Amino acid sequence: MRDTLYKNRQWILTALLFLVIPLFFTGQPFMMTIFSLVLIYTITTLGLNIVIGYAGQISIGHAAFMAIGAYTSTLLTMNFHLPFLLSFLIAGSVSGLFGFLLGIPALRLKGFYLAIATMAFGVVVEQLLKSWEFAGGNIGIRNITPPKLLGAQLSSDTAKYYLTAVIALLLYIISANILKSRTGRAFKAIRESEFAAQSMGINISRYKLIAFVISAVYAGIAGSLYAHTIGYISPTDFGLGNSINLLAIIVIGGLASLSGSFIGSVIMVAMPFMFSRTQLPMSIIFGVLLVLVVLFFPRGLAYALQIFNVKFLWKPYTALKRRIAKMKKAEGEFVEVLGKRIHYVQKNGEAKKTILFVHGNFASWRWFKPALDNLPNEYHGVAVDMPNFGQSEWLEEVKIDVYAQYVSEFMKKLNIDKAILVGHSLGGAVVQKMAIDNPKMVEKVLLIDPAPPSGYKTAPEVYAVLELYKSNADLLKKALIGTMPTRPVDRFTDQLVSDALMMKPECFVENARALEEYDYKKELSKLAIPFKILVGKLDLIITEEMAREFEKVMKNATVEIIPDCGHSVNVEKPDLFMQKLIDFIKE
């Protein structure tokens, strides 16, 4: 349940936002109409963003599809007395049909020529509606009946708003799923390079048509909602000027951004009412806004807000979460090692054979809590917080060799003469160095998705993301979830995030640099200690090729691939991990 809530939190929060908005504007029906219009234009530009932002095709006469949907739904409801829901669905279908018909000749056009063709389509539709007396001609159609669902007339502005909000949210979810699917990937490939997409076997014509049809259906649905919300339509409502406004919405909000459609709609639809009492012409205001966005936010306001959110808005929450984590009473015990307080948790202290668990980056002893809970009584289990991590004190120097020295001295402080060492990720590099420097203290070594013998190289562009982790708990949580993809999100996940935030801030970057600086291949080749390496098949950090490096370097190393598991078998499948560990010890 918690996993589902976390994955869908943005949709849940959006739905709650739409739900509570009317509570703040009780007795202000005009404001509810404005909110409905914002959502209607959001629906239209969702489709337009798919065809322009994601599929890379130009459409300048997009308001014509709104007109088709609006007039179809209105005429079917008022002249042929069809139910609103049926008229609404037919309106979207008829608009989709016209999108298909426009898309066929558009397949042969690109760039400027496609823009002219779509603009001509918009002009033609507007002129035909002006000359069509059955549809009211220039005057249009007045007194359009409000929507009626399940026998209830949605005549109030609040009821119309909720109807529009539900449809907008559903179309948002549908759009997001389309863009995550094979169709969405094909759209993006066509946008980047039609030649490259075609060489990969993508049917260019098919997916261009799909993009046009989807965008037309969305516009038709929006047109139907517009007609029944406002109660009046005319050809000029859907002219070339409106098409330009739709284009401005996705440019200001953000091309290839679903949230950009909403942000742009808020600005373009709500702003005229904000400045209605001033003497400033809206054309000047929108012109200046477009210039500023293109100059300073070329990817749109949605992207700019997303960056601002990632860099700044999460800072107070993250700082508070870190402070609370440090204030909590630590489980386990402390011991002074080389002048620093080192925290650890142990189990079965009277047992003779010791297993020492060494955690990885962004981690603490807690990553081995499931292992300690399942540890057989004949084994003494010790999970340590290395310096700079968890409840242990911080060091000035950040190096794998230094971490290994502290953990080795920690063993001596606890009078552990010999142990089975278990290292996870960065802890795998630390354990390698411990085995090299103190082979007599090591009985066997089990590594879980470890950094390879030659070091782990982090891509340069990743360092900027690592820097963000220390001030963004949500981003850090997503990263940790990515390391254990088969484990559900629960309270234990939040505990791991809290522990990760207690890491020395500089280490978010410096640990990655430390993993690049060592090369233990030569030293490991001389060791006679048995090594076993477990690697998750779904691991996106350590590949099988990296793990096989141990077998190339060492005669006594074996690699086992764990199916249906990511970077952390110790927390994803603790029972399986414990079975592998005990079997390895008994070999």
Coordinates of C-alpha atoms in Angstrom, one line a residue:
M1 CA 0.0 0.0 0.0
R2 CA 2.8 2.4 1.0
D3 CA 4.7 1.5 -2.2
T4 CA 1.6 2.3 -4.3
L5 CA 1.0 5.6 -2.5
Y6 CA 4.6 6.7 -3.0
K7 CA 4.7 5.9 -6.7
N8 CA 1.4 7.7 -7.3
R9 CA 1.9 10.6 -4.9
Q10 CA 2.0 13.3 -7.6
W11 CA -1.4 12.1 -8.9
I12 CA -2.9 11.9 -5.4
L13 CA -1.7 15.4 -4.5
T14 CA -3.0 16.8 -7.8
A15 CA -6.4 15.2 -7.2
L16 CA -6.5 16.6 -3.7
L17 CA -5.6 20.1 -5.0
F18 CA -8.4 19.9 -7.6
L19 CA -10.7 18.8 -4.8
V20 CA -10.1 21.6 -2.3
I21 CA -9.8 24.5 -4.7
P22 CA -13.6 25.2 -4.7
L23 CA -13.5 25.4 -0.9
F24 CA -11.5 28.6 -1.1
F25 CA -13.8 30.3 -3.5
T26 CA -17.3 29.6 -2.1
G27 CA -19.8 32.0 -3.5
Q28 CA -17.5 33.0 -6.4
P29 CA -18.9 31.2 -9.5
F30 CA -16.9 33.4 -11.8
M31 CA -13.6 32.1 -10.3
M32 CA -14.8 28.5 -10.8
T33 CA -15.4 29.2 -14.5
I34 CA -11.9 30.6 -14.7
F35 CA -10.5 27.4 -13.2
S36 CA -12.6 25.3 -15.6
L37 CA -11.2 27.2 -18.5
V38 CA -7.6 26.7 -17.3
L39 CA -8.3 22.9 -17.2
I40 CA -10.0 23.0 -20.6
Y41 CA -6.9 24.7 -22.2
T42 CA -4.7 22.3 -20.2
I43 CA -6.4 19.3 -21.9
T44 CA -6.0 20.9 -25.3
T45 CA -2.4 21.7 -24.9
L46 CA -1.7 18.2 -23.5
G47 CA -2.5 16.9 -26.9
L48 CA -0.7 19.7 -28.6
N49 CA 2.4 19.1 -26.5
I50 CA 2.3 15.4 -27.6
V51 CA 2.4 16.3 -31.3
I52 CA 4.9 19.2 -31.0
G53 CA 6.9 18.7 -27.8
Y54 CA 7.2 14.9 -28.0
A55 CA 6.7 13.9 -31.6
G56 CA 8.4 17.0 -33.0
Q57 CA 5.6 17.9 -35.5
I58 CA 4.2 21.4 -36.0
S59 CA 0.6 22.3 -35.6
I60 CA -0.5 26.0 -35.7
G61 CA -4.2 25.6 -36.4
H62 CA -5.0 23.4 -33.4
A63 CA -7.9 25.5 -32.2
A64 CA -9.8 24.1 -35.2
F65 CA -10.0 20.7 -33.5
M66 CA -11.5 22.4 -30.4
A67 CA -14.1 24.0 -32.7
I68 CA -15.0 20.6 -34.2
G69 CA -15.4 19.1 -30.8
A70 CA -17.4 22.0 -29.5
Y71 CA -19.8 22.2 -32.4
T72 CA -20.2 18.4 -32.7
S73 CA -21.1 18.1 -29.0
T74 CA -23.4 21.1 -29.1
L75 CA -25.4 20.2 -32.2
L76 CA -25.8 16.5 -31.1
T77 CA -27.0 17.6 -27.7
M78 CA -29.3 20.5 -28.7
N79 CA -30.6 19.5 -32.1
F80 CA -30.6 15.7 -31.9
H81 CA -31.1 15.4 -28.1
L82 CA -28.3 12.9 -27.5
P83 CA -27.1 12.5 -23.9
F84 CA -24.1 14.6 -23.0
L85 CA -21.8 11.7 -22.4
L86 CA -22.5 10.2 -25.8
S87 CA -22.1 13.6 -27.5
F88 CA -18.9 14.2 -25.6
L89 CA -17.4 10.9 -26.8
I90 CA -18.5 11.4 -30.4
A91 CA -17.0 14.9 -30.3
G92 CA -13.6 13.5 -29.4
S93 CA -14.0 10.8 -32.0
V94 CA -14.9 13.2 -34.8
S95 CA -12.0 15.5 -33.9
G96 CA -9.7 12.5 -34.0
L97 CA -11.0 11.6 -37.4
F98 CA -10.2 15.0 -38.7
G99 CA -6.8 14.7 -37.1
F100 CA -6.2 11.5 -39.0
L101 CA -7.3 13.2 -42.3
L102 CA -5.0 16.1 -41.7
G103 CA -2.2 13.8 -40.6
I104 CA -2.2 11.9 -43.9
P105 CA -1.1 14.8 -46.2
A106 CA 1.1 16.2 -43.3
L107 CA 3.2 13.0 -43.5
R108 CA 4.9 14.4 -46.6
L109 CA 5.5 17.9 -45.1
K110 CA 8.1 19.1 -42.6
G111 CA 8.9 22.3 -40.8
F112 CA 7.7 25.5 -42.4
Y113 CA 5.5 23.7 -44.9
L114 CA 3.7 21.6 -42.2
A115 CA 3.2 24.8 -40.2
I116 CA 1.5 26.5 -43.2
A117 CA -0.7 23.4 -43.9
T118 CA -2.0 23.2 -40.3
M119 CA -2.5 27.0 -40.2
A120 CA -4.5 26.7 -43.4
F121 CA -6.6 23.9 -41.9
G122 CA -7.5 26.2 -38.9
V123 CA -8.5 29.1 -41.2
V124 CA -10.6 26.8 -43.4
V125 CA -12.5 25.4 -40.4
E126 CA -13.2 28.9 -39.0
Q127 CA -14.5 30.2 -42.4
L128 CA -16.7 27.1 -42.9
L129 CA -18.3 27.6 -39.5
K130 CA -18.9 31.2 -40.2
S131 CA -20.8 30.3 -43.4
W132 CA -22.7 27.4 -41.9
E133 CA -26.1 28.7 -41.0
F134 CA -27.3 25.5 -39.4
A135 CA -24.5 26.0 -36.8
G136 CA -25.4 29.7 -36.3
G137 CA -23.0 31.2 -38.8
N138 CA -21.1 34.3 -37.5
I139 CA -23.3 34.6 -34.5
G140 CA -22.7 31.1 -33.2
I141 CA -24.8 29.1 -30.8
R142 CA -26.2 30.5 -27.5
N143 CA -27.9 28.9 -24.5
I144 CA -26.0 25.6 -24.8
T145 CA -27.4 23.1 -22.2
P146 CA -25.2 22.3 -19.3
P147 CA -23.8 18.7 -19.0
K148 CA -26.1 16.1 -17.7
L149 CA -24.8 12.9 -16.1
L150 CA -26.8 10.0 -14.6
G151 CA -29.9 12.1 -14.6
A152 CA -28.3 15.0 -12.7
Q153 CA -28.0 18.4 -14.4
L154 CA -24.5 19.9 -13.7
S155 CA -25.8 23.5 -14.0
S156 CA -23.6 25.1 -11.2
D157 CA -20.1 26.4 -12.0
T158 CA -18.6 24.2 -9.3
A159 CA -20.2 21.0 -10.7
K160 CA -18.9 21.9 -14.2
Y161 CA -15.4 22.5 -12.6
Y162 CA -15.4 19.1 -10.9
L163 CA -16.4 17.4 -14.2
T164 CA -13.6 19.1 -16.0
A165 CA -11.1 18.4 -13.3
V166 CA -11.9 14.6 -13.3
I167 CA -11.5 14.4 -17.1
A168 CA -8.3 16.5 -17.0
L169 CA -6.8 14.3 -14.4
L170 CA -7.7 11.1 -16.3
L171 CA -6.2 12.5 -19.5
Y172 CA -3.1 13.5 -17.6
I173 CA -2.6 9.9 -16.4
I174 CA -3.4 8.5 -19.9
S175 CA -0.8 10.9 -21.4
A176 CA 1.9 10.0 -18.9
N177 CA 1.3 6.3 -19.6
I178 CA 1.4 6.8 -23.4
L179 CA 4.7 8.6 -23.1
K180 CA 6.2 5.8 -20.9
S181 CA 5.1 3.2 -23.4
R182 CA 6.7 2.1 -26.7
T183 CA 4.6 4.7 -28.5
G184 CA 6.0 7.5 -26.4
R185 CA 9.5 6.3 -27.0
A186 CA 8.8 6.2 -30.7
F187 CA 7.5 9.9 -30.5
K188 CA 10.7 11.0 -28.9
A189 CA 12.9 9.1 -31.3
I190 CA 11.1 10.8 -34.3
R191 CA 11.5 14.2 -32.7
E192 CA 15.3 13.7 -32.3
S193 CA 16.0 12.3 -35.7
E194 CA 13.5 10.7 -38.2
F195 CA 16.4 9.1 -40.0
A196 CA 17.8 7.5 -36.8
A197 CA 14.2 6.4 -35.8
Q198 CA 13.6 4.8 -39.2
S199 CA 16.9 3.0 -39.0
M200 CA 15.8 1.5 -35.7
G201 CA 12.7 0.0 -37.3
I202 CA 10.2 2.7 -36.2
N203 CA 7.3 3.2 -38.6
I204 CA 7.6 7.0 -39.0
S205 CA 4.2 7.5 -40.8
R206 CA 2.3 5.4 -38.3
Y207 CA 3.5 7.2 -35.2
K208 CA 3.1 10.7 -36.8
L209 CA -0.5 9.8 -37.5
I210 CA -1.0 8.5 -33.9
A211 CA 0.4 11.8 -32.5
F212 CA -2.0 13.9 -34.7
V213 CA -5.0 11.7 -33.8
I214 CA -4.2 11.8 -30.0
S215 CA -3.8 15.6 -30.1
A216 CA -7.0 16.0 -32.1
V217 CA -9.0 13.8 -29.7
Y218 CA -7.8 15.8 -26.7
A219 CA -8.7 19.1 -28.4
G220 CA -12.1 17.7 -29.4
I221 CA -12.8 16.7 -25.8
A222 CA -11.7 20.1 -24.6
G223 CA -13.9 21.8 -27.1
S224 CA -16.9 19.8 -25.9
L225 CA -16.2 20.8 -22.3
Y226 CA -15.7 24.5 -23.4
A227 CA -19.1 24.6 -25.1
H228 CA -21.1 23.1 -22.2
T229 CA -19.1 25.1 -19.6
I230 CA -19.4 28.6 -21.2
G231 CA -22.8 28.0 -22.8
Y232 CA -21.9 30.0 -25.9
I233 CA -19.7 29.3 -28.9
S234 CA -18.9 31.1 -32.1
P235 CA -16.3 30.6 -34.9
T236 CA -14.1 33.5 -33.6
D237 CA -13.6 31.6 -30.4
F238 CA -11.5 29.1 -32.3
G239 CA -9.7 31.3 -34.8
L240 CA -6.1 31.6 -35.6
G241 CA -5.5 33.9 -32.6
N242 CA -6.6 31.1 -30.3
S243 CA -4.3 28.6 -32.1
I244 CA -1.4 31.0 -31.5
N245 CA -2.4 31.2 -27.8
L246 CA -2.3 27.4 -27.5
L247 CA 1.2 27.4 -29.0
A248 CA 2.2 30.1 -26.6
I249 CA 0.9 28.1 -23.7
I250 CA 3.2 25.1 -24.4
V251 CA 6.2 27.4 -25.1
I252 CA 5.8 29.3 -21.9
G253 CA 4.9 26.2 -19.8
G254 CA 7.4 24.0 -21.4
L255 CA 7.7 21.9 -24.5
A256 CA 7.8 18.1 -23.8
S257 CA 6.4 18.7 -20.3
L258 CA 3.0 17.6 -19.2
S259 CA 3.0 19.9 -16.2
G260 CA 4.0 22.7 -18.6
S261 CA 0.6 22.5 -20.2
F262 CA -1.0 23.3 -16.9
I263 CA 1.4 26.1 -15.9
G264 CA 1.2 27.7 -19.3
S265 CA -2.7 27.5 -19.2
V266 CA -2.7 29.2 -15.8
I267 CA -0.7 32.1 -17.1
M268 CA -2.4 32.5 -20.5
V269 CA -5.9 32.0 -19.3
A270 CA -5.9 33.5 -15.7
M271 CA -3.5 36.4 -16.4
P272 CA -6.0 38.5 -18.5
F273 CA -8.4 38.5 -15.6
M274 CA -5.6 39.6 -13.2
F275 CA -4.7 42.6 -15.5
S276 CA -8.3 43.3 -16.5
R277 CA -8.4 46.6 -14.5
T278 CA -5.1 47.9 -15.8
Q279 CA -4.6 49.9 -19.0
L280 CA -1.8 47.5 -20.3
P281 CA -2.8 45.7 -23.5
M282 CA -2.6 41.9 -23.0
S283 CA -0.7 41.5 -26.3
I284 CA 2.2 43.5 -24.9
I285 CA 2.2 41.6 -21.6
F286 CA 2.2 38.2 -23.4
G287 CA 4.8 39.4 -25.9
V288 CA 7.2 40.5 -23.1
L289 CA 6.5 37.2 -21.2
L290 CA 7.3 35.1 -24.3
V291 CA 10.6 37.0 -24.9
L292 CA 11.6 36.6 -21.2
V293 CA 10.8 32.9 -21.2
V294 CA 12.7 32.2 -24.5
L295 CA 15.7 34.2 -23.3
F296 CA 16.0 33.0 -19.7
F297 CA 13.9 29.7 -19.5
P298 CA 14.3 28.2 -23.0
R299 CA 12.9 24.9 -21.8
G300 CA 9.8 26.6 -20.2
L301 CA 8.7 27.5 -16.8
A302 CA 7.8 23.9 -15.8
Y303 CA 11.5 22.9 -16.2
A304 CA 12.6 26.0 -14.3
L305 CA 10.3 25.3 -11.4
Q306 CA 11.4 21.7 -11.4
I307 CA 15.0 22.7 -11.0
F308 CA 14.1 25.3 -8.4
N309 CA 12.2 22.6 -6.5
V310 CA 15.0 20.1 -6.7
K311 CA 17.7 22.6 -5.6
F312 CA 15.9 24.7 -3.0
L313 CA 12.4 23.7 -1.9
W314 CA 13.5 20.4 -0.4
K315 CA 16.3 22.0 1.6
P316 CA 14.3 22.9 4.8
Y317 CA 12.5 19.5 4.9
T318 CA 15.8 17.7 4.4
A319 CA 17.6 19.7 7.1
L320 CA 14.8 19.0 9.5
K321 CA 14.8 15.3 8.7
R322 CA 18.6 15.1 9.2
R323 CA 18.3 16.9 12.5
I324 CA 15.6 14.6 13.8
A325 CA 17.6 11.5 12.7
K326 CA 20.6 12.7 14.7
M327 CA 18.5 13.4 17.7
K328 CA 17.1 9.9 17.9
K329 CA 18.7 7.5 20.4
A330 CA 21.1 5.2 18.6
E331 CA 20.5 1.5 18.7
G332 CA 23.6 -0.6 19.7
E333 CA 26.8 0.5 21.2
F334 CA 29.8 2.9 20.8
V335 CA 33.6 2.3 21.0
E336 CA 36.5 4.7 20.5
V337 CA 38.7 3.9 17.6
L338 CA 41.7 6.0 16.8
G339 CA 40.2 8.9 18.7
K340 CA 36.7 8.6 17.0
R341 CA 33.5 7.2 18.4
I342 CA 32.4 4.4 16.2
H343 CA 28.8 3.0 16.4
Y344 CA 27.9 -0.6 15.9
V345 CA 25.2 -3.2 16.5
Q346 CA 25.8 -6.8 17.4
K347 CA 23.9 -10.0 18.0
N348 CA 24.9 -13.4 19.6
G349 CA 27.9 -11.9 21.4
E350 CA 28.8 -15.2 23.0
A351 CA 29.2 -17.1 19.7
K352 CA 32.7 -17.9 18.7
K353 CA 32.6 -17.4 14.9
T354 CA 32.2 -13.7 14.0
I355 CA 30.6 -12.2 10.8
L356 CA 31.5 -8.5 10.3
F357 CA 29.1 -6.6 8.1
V358 CA 30.4 -3.5 6.3
H359 CA 27.8 -1.2 4.6
G360 CA 28.1 0.7 1.4
N361 CA 27.7 4.4 0.3
F362 CA 24.7 6.4 1.6
A363 CA 24.2 3.7 4.1
S364 CA 24.6 2.5 7.7
W365 CA 24.6 -0.7 9.8
R366 CA 20.8 -0.8 9.2
W367 CA 21.3 -2.3 5.7
F368 CA 22.3 -5.5 7.5
K369 CA 19.5 -5.4 10.1
P370 CA 17.5 -8.0 8.2
A371 CA 20.6 -10.2 8.2
L372 CA 21.2 -9.8 11.9
D373 CA 17.5 -10.6 12.6
N374 CA 17.9 -13.9 10.7
L375 CA 21.4 -14.7 12.0
P376 CA 21.7 -18.3 13.4
N377 CA 22.7 -18.5 17.1
E378 CA 26.1 -20.0 16.4
Y379 CA 27.3 -16.8 14.7
H380 CA 28.3 -13.6 16.3
G381 CA 27.1 -10.8 14.0
V382 CA 28.5 -7.3 14.1
A383 CA 27.3 -4.4 11.8
V384 CA 29.4 -1.3 12.0
D385 CA 28.8 2.3 11.0
M386 CA 32.0 3.3 9.4
P387 CA 33.4 6.8 10.3
N388 CA 31.5 9.5 8.3
F389 CA 28.4 7.4 8.3
G390 CA 25.4 6.9 10.5
Q391 CA 26.0 7.5 14.2
S392 CA 29.8 7.3 14.0
E393 CA 31.9 10.5 14.1
W394 CA 33.3 12.2 11.0
L395 CA 36.8 12.2 9.6
E396 CA 38.8 14.9 7.8
E397 CA 40.1 12.4 5.2
V398 CA 37.8 10.5 2.8
K399 CA 39.7 7.5 1.4
I400 CA 38.9 3.8 1.1
D401 CA 42.3 3.0 2.7
V402 CA 41.4 5.1 5.8
Y403 CA 38.0 3.5 6.1
A404 CA 39.6 0.1 6.0
Q405 CA 42.1 1.1 8.7
Y406 CA 39.3 2.2 11.0
V407 CA 37.3 -1.0 10.5
S408 CA 40.4 -3.1 11.1
E409 CA 41.2 -1.2 14.3
F410 CA 37.5 -1.6 15.3
M411 CA 37.9 -5.4 15.1
K412 CA 41.0 -5.2 17.3
K413 CA 39.0 -3.1 19.9
L414 CA 36.3 -5.7 20.0
N415 CA 39.0 -8.5 20.3
I416 CA 37.9 -10.1 17.1
D417 CA 40.9 -12.0 16.0
K418 CA 39.4 -13.5 12.8
A419 CA 36.1 -12.9 11.0
I420 CA 34.1 -13.6 7.9
L421 CA 33.9 -10.2 6.2
V422 CA 30.7 -9.1 4.3
G423 CA 31.0 -5.9 2.3
H424 CA 28.2 -4.2 0.3
S425 CA 28.9 -1.7 -2.5
L426 CA 31.5 0.8 -1.2
G427 CA 31.9 -1.5 1.7
G428 CA 33.1 -4.1 -0.7
A429 CA 36.1 -1.9 -1.6
V430 CA 36.8 -1.4 2.1
V431 CA 36.7 -5.1 2.8
Q432 CA 39.1 -5.8 -0.1
K433 CA 41.6 -3.4 1.4
M434 CA 41.1 -5.0 4.9
A435 CA 41.9 -8.4 3.4
I436 CA 45.0 -7.1 1.7
D437 CA 46.4 -5.3 4.8
N438 CA 45.3 -7.9 7.4
P439 CA 44.9 -11.3 5.7
K440 CA 45.3 -13.1 9.0
M441 CA 42.2 -11.4 10.5
V442 CA 40.1 -12.5 7.6
E443 CA 38.7 -16.1 7.2
K444 CA 36.4 -15.6 4.2
V445 CA 35.0 -12.6 2.2
L446 CA 31.5 -12.3 0.8
L447 CA 30.9 -9.2 -1.3
I448 CA 27.5 -7.9 -2.4
D449 CA 27.5 -5.9 -5.6
P450 CA 30.9 -4.5 -4.7
A451 CA 33.1 -1.9 -6.3
P452 CA 35.4 -3.9 -8.6
P453 CA 39.2 -4.5 -7.9
S454 CA 40.2 -1.7 -10.3
G455 CA 38.0 0.9 -8.7
Y456 CA 34.6 2.3 -9.7
K457 CA 34.5 5.2 -12.1
T458 CA 31.6 7.7 -11.8
A459 CA 30.6 9.6 -14.9
P460 CA 31.4 13.3 -14.6
E461 CA 27.8 14.4 -15.1
V462 CA 26.7 12.3 -12.1
Y463 CA 28.6 14.4 -9.6
A464 CA 26.1 17.3 -10.0
V465 CA 23.4 14.8 -9.0
L466 CA 25.4 13.5 -6.0
E467 CA 25.7 17.1 -4.8
L468 CA 21.9 17.4 -4.8
Y469 CA 21.4 14.3 -2.7
K470 CA 22.6 16.0 0.5
S471 CA 19.9 18.7 0.4
N472 CA 17.1 16.8 -1.2
A473 CA 15.6 13.9 0.8
D474 CA 13.1 13.0 -1.9
L475 CA 15.8 12.7 -4.6
L476 CA 18.0 10.6 -2.2
K477 CA 15.0 8.3 -1.4
K478 CA 14.4 7.7 -5.1
A479 CA 18.1 6.8 -5.5
L480 CA 18.0 4.4 -2.6
I481 CA 14.8 2.8 -3.9
G482 CA 16.6 2.4 -7.3
T483 CA 19.3 0.3 -5.6
M484 CA 16.7 -2.2 -4.2
P485 CA 14.1 -2.3 -7.0
T486 CA 12.4 -5.5 -5.9
R487 CA 11.7 -4.3 -2.3
P488 CA 8.5 -2.5 -1.4
V489 CA 8.6 1.1 -0.1
D490 CA 7.8 1.0 3.6
R491 CA 8.9 2.5 7.0
F492 CA 12.2 0.6 6.7
T493 CA 12.9 2.6 3.5
D494 CA 12.4 5.9 5.4
Q495 CA 14.8 4.7 8.1
L496 CA 17.4 4.0 5.5
V497 CA 16.9 7.5 4.0
S498 CA 17.3 9.1 7.5
D499 CA 20.5 7.1 8.1
A500 CA 21.8 8.2 4.7
L501 CA 21.2 11.9 5.6
M502 CA 23.5 11.5 8.6
M503 CA 26.5 10.9 6.4
K504 CA 29.0 13.7 6.3
P505 CA 27.8 16.1 3.6
E506 CA 31.1 16.2 1.8
C507 CA 31.0 12.4 1.4
F508 CA 28.1 12.5 -1.0
V509 CA 30.7 13.6 -3.6
E510 CA 34.0 12.6 -2.0
N511 CA 33.1 8.9 -1.5
A512 CA 32.6 8.7 -5.3
R513 CA 36.0 10.2 -5.9
A514 CA 37.5 7.8 -3.3
L515 CA 36.2 4.8 -5.3
E516 CA 38.0 6.0 -8.4
E517 CA 41.4 6.4 -6.7
Y518 CA 42.3 2.8 -5.8
D519 CA 43.4 -0.3 -7.8
Y520 CA 43.8 -3.5 -5.8
K521 CA 44.2 -6.0 -8.7
K522 CA 47.9 -6.7 -8.0
E523 CA 47.4 -7.2 -4.3
L524 CA 44.3 -9.3 -4.6
S525 CA 46.0 -11.7 -7.0
K526 CA 48.3 -12.7 -4.1
L527 CA 45.6 -13.5 -1.6
A528 CA 44.6 -17.1 -0.7
I529 CA 41.4 -16.0 1.1
P530 CA 38.2 -17.4 -0.5
F531 CA 36.0 -14.7 -2.1
K532 CA 32.4 -15.0 -3.1
I533 CA 30.7 -12.2 -5.0
L534 CA 26.9 -11.9 -5.2
V535 CA 25.5 -9.6 -8.0
G536 CA 21.9 -8.8 -8.7
K537 CA 20.8 -9.3 -12.3
L538 CA 18.8 -6.1 -12.1
D539 CA 21.7 -4.0 -10.7
L540 CA 22.1 -0.8 -12.6
I541 CA 25.3 0.2 -10.7
I542 CA 27.6 -2.9 -10.8
T543 CA 27.4 -4.9 -14.0
E544 CA 28.2 -8.6 -14.3
E545 CA 31.3 -7.7 -16.3
M546 CA 32.6 -5.6 -13.3
A547 CA 32.0 -8.5 -10.9
R548 CA 33.7 -11.0 -13.2
E549 CA 36.9 -8.9 -12.8
F550 CA 37.4 -10.7 -9.4
E551 CA 37.5 -14.1 -11.2
K552 CA 40.1 -12.7 -13.6
V553 CA 42.3 -11.3 -10.9
M554 CA 41.9 -14.0 -8.2
K555 CA 42.0 -17.8 -8.4
N556 CA 39.8 -18.3 -5.4
A557 CA 37.0 -15.9 -6.3
T558 CA 33.6 -17.0 -7.6
V559 CA 30.8 -14.9 -8.9
E560 CA 27.1 -15.7 -8.5
I561 CA 24.3 -13.8 -10.3
I562 CA 21.1 -13.4 -8.3
P563 CA 18.1 -13.2 -10.6
D564 CA 15.2 -10.9 -9.8
C565 CA 17.4 -8.7 -7.6
G566 CA 19.0 -5.3 -7.8
H567 CA 22.0 -3.8 -6.1
S568 CA 21.0 -5.0 -2.5
V569 CA 20.2 -8.7 -2.0
N570 CA 20.8 -8.2 1.7
V571 CA 17.6 -6.1 2.0
E572 CA 15.7 -7.2 -1.1
K573 CA 15.9 -10.9 -0.3
P574 CA 17.3 -11.3 3.2
D575 CA 16.4 -14.9 3.6
L576 CA 18.1 -15.8 0.3
F577 CA 21.1 -13.7 1.3
M578 CA 21.5 -15.4 4.7
Q579 CA 21.2 -18.8 3.0
K580 CA 24.0 -17.9 0.5
L581 CA 26.2 -16.6 3.4
I582 CA 25.8 -19.6 5.6
D583 CA 26.4 -22.0 2.7
F584 CA 29.6 -20.1 1.8
I585 CA 30.8 -20.2 5.4
K586 CA 30.3 -23.9 5.6
E587 CA 32.0 -24.8 2.3

